[in-house]
mmCIF file of C-alpha atoms in Angstrom:
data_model
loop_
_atom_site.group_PDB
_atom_site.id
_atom_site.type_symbol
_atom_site.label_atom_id
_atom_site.label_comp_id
_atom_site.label_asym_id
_atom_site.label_seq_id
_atom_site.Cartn_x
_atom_site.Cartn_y
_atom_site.Cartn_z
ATOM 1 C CA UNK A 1 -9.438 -43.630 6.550
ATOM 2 C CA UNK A 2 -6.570 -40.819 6.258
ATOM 3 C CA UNK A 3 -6.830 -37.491 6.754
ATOM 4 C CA UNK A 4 -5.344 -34.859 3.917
ATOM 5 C CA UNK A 5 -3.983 -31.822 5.152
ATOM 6 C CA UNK A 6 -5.270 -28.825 2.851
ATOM 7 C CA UNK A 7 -2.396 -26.701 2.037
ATOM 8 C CA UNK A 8 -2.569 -23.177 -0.441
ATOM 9 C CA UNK A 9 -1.526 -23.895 -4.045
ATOM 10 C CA UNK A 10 2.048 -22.299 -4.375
ATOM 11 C CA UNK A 11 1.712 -21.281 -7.449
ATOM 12 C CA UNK A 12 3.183 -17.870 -7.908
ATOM 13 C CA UNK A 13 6.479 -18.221 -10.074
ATOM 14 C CA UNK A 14 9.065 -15.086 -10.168
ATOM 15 C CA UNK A 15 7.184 -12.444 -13.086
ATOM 16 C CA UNK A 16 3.888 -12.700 -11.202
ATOM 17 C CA UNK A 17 5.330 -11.949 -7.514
ATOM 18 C CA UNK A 18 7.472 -8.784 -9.246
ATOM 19 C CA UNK A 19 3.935 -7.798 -11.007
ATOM 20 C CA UNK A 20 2.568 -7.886 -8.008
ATOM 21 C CA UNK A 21 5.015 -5.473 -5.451
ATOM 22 C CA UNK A 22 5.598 -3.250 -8.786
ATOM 23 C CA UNK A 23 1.797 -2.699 -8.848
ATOM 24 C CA UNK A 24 1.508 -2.224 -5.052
ATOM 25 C CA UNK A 25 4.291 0.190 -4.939
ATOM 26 C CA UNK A 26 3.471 1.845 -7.648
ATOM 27 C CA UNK A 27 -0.413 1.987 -7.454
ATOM 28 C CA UNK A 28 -2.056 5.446 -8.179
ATOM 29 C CA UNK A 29 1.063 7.530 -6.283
ATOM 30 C CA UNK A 30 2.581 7.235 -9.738
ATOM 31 C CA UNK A 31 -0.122 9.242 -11.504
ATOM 32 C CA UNK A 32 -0.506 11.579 -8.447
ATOM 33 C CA UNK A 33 2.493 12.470 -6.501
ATOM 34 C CA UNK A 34 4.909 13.698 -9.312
ATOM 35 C CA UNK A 35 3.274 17.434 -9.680
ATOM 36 C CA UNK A 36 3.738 17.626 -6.168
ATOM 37 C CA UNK A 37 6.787 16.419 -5.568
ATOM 38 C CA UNK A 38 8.081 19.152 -8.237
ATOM 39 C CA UNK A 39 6.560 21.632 -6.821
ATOM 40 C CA UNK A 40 7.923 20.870 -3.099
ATOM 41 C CA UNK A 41 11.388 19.843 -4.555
ATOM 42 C CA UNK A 42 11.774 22.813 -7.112
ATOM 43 C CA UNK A 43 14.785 20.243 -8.664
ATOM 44 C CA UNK A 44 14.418 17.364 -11.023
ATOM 45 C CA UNK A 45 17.230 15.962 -9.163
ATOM 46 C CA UNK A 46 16.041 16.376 -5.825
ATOM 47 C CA UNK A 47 12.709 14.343 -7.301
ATOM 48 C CA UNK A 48 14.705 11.514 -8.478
ATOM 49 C CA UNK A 49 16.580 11.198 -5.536
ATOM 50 C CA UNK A 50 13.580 10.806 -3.556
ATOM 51 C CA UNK A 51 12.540 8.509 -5.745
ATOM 52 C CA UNK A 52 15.413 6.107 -5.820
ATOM 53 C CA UNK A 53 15.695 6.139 -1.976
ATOM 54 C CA UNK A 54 12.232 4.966 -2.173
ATOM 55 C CA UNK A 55 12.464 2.368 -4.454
ATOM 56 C CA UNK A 56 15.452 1.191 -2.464
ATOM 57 C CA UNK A 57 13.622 1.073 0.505
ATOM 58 C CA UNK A 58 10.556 -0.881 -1.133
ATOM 59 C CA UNK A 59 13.158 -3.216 -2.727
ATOM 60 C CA UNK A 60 14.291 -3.959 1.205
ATOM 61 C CA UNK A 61 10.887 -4.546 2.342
ATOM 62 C CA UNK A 62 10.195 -6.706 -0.749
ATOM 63 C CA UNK A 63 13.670 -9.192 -0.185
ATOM 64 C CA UNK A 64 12.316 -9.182 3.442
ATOM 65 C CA UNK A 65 9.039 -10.276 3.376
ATOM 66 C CA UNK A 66 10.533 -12.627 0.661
ATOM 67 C CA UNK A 67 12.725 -13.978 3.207
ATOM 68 C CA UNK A 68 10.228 -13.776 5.833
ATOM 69 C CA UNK A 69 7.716 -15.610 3.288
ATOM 70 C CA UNK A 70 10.672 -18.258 2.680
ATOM 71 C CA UNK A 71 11.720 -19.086 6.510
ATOM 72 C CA UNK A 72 7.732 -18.877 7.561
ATOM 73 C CA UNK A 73 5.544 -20.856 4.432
ATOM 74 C CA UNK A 74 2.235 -20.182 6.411
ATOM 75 C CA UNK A 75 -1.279 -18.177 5.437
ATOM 76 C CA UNK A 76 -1.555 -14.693 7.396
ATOM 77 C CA UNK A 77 1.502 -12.615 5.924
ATOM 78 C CA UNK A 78 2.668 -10.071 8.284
ATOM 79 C CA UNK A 79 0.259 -11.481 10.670
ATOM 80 C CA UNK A 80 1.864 -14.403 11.381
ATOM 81 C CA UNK A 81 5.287 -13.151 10.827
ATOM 82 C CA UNK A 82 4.213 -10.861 13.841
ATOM 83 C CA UNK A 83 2.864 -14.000 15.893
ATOM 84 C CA UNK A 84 5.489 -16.053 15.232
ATOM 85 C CA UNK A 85 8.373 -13.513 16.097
ATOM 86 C CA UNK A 86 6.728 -11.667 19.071
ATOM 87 C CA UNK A 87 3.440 -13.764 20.372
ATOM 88 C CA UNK A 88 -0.051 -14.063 19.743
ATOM 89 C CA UNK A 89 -1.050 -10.379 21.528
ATOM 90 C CA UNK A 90 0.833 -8.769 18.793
ATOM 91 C CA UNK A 91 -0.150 -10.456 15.532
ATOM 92 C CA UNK A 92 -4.183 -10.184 17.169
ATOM 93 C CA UNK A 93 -3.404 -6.617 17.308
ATOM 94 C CA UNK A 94 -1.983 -5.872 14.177
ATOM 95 C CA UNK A 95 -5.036 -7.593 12.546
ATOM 96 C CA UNK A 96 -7.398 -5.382 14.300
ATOM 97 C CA UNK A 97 -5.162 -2.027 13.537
ATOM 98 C CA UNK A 98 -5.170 -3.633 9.683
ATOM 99 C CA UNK A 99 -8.564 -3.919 9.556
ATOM 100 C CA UNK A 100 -9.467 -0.486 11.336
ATOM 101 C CA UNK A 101 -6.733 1.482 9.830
ATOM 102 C CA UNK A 102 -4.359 0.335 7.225
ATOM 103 C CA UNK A 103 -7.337 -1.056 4.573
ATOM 104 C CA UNK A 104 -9.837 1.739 5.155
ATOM 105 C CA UNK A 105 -6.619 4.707 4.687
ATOM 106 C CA UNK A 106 -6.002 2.886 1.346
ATOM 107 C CA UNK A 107 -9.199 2.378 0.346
ATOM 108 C CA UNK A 108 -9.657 6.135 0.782
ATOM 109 C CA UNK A 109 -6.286 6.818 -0.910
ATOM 110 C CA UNK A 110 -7.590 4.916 -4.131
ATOM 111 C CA UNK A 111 -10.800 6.706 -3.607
ATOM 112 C CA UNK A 112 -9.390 9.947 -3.842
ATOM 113 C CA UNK A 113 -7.299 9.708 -6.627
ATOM 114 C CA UNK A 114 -10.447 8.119 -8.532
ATOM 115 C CA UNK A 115 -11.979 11.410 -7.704
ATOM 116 C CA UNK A 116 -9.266 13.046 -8.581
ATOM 117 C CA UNK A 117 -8.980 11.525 -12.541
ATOM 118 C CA UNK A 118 -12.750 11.543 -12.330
ATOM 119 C CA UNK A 119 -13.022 15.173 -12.009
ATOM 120 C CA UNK A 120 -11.350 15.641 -15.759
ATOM 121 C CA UNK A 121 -14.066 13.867 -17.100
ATOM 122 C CA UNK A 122 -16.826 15.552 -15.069
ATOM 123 C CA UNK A 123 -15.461 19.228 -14.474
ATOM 124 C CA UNK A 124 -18.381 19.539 -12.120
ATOM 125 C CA UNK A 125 -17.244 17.286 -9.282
ATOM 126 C CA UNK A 126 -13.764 18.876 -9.194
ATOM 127 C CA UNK A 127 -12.622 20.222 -6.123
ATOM 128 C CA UNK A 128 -12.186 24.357 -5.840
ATOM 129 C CA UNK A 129 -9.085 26.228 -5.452
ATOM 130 C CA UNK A 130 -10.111 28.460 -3.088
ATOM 131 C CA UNK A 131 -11.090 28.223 0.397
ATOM 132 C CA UNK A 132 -15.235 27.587 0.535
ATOM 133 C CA UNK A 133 -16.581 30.897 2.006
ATOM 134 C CA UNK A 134 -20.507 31.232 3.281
ATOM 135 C CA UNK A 135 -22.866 33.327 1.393
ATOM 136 C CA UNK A 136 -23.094 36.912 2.932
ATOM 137 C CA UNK A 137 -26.574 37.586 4.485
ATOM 138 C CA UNK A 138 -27.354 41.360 3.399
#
């Protein structure tokens, strides 16, 4: 009797794997971060700038994890990029820190700017402008 070796479907051509870093990058930062960054920037210029450099910088992290993904064809991502390149302590620990850290911060990220769009739609879960001060007992 032989044995078949399970292997992941490879299945994601060129449009999908772009769909899927443009969404990432992109994510909710698009809707949010652009009133900010104009107000901090006080320059249209100085806002695109920042935003090229960071799309360049994505783009690098996308052609390297593409690479990585290319040299390394194995289940775990950066986690066993991370074993791989610098031993089994490091990949266990950067799949604790993701797990403690890096979901739950952008699970809270998308949480808040839910709240955030929500609070057009229900004015009374909006978030004051000014500082909350206690109620004066006199």
């Amino acid at each position: 009797m032989t044995t078949r070796r399970l292997e992941l479907v490879r299945g994601l051509g060129a449009w999908a794997s772009m769909a899927i870093v443009v969404g990432t990058m992109i994510g909710t930062g698009i809707f949010l971060k652009p009133a900010e960054m104009a107000r901090e920037g006080r320059s249209v210029s100085i806002v695109f700038a920042a935003w090229i450099v960071g799309a360049i910088l994505s783009l690098f992290g996308a052609l390297s994890y593409a690479e990585l993904g290319a040299m390394l064809p194995e289940a775990g991502g950066e986690y066993a990029y991370l074993r791989r390149g610098f031993g089994p302590v490091w990949g266990f620990l950067f799949g604790w820190m993701h797990s403690m850290v890096g979901r739950p911060a952008s699970l809270s990220s998308i949480g808040a700017g839910l709240v955030r769009f929500l609070s057009f739609l229900l004015p009374v879960i909006a978030a004051r402008s000014s500082p909350c001060t206690l109620p004066s007992q006199g």
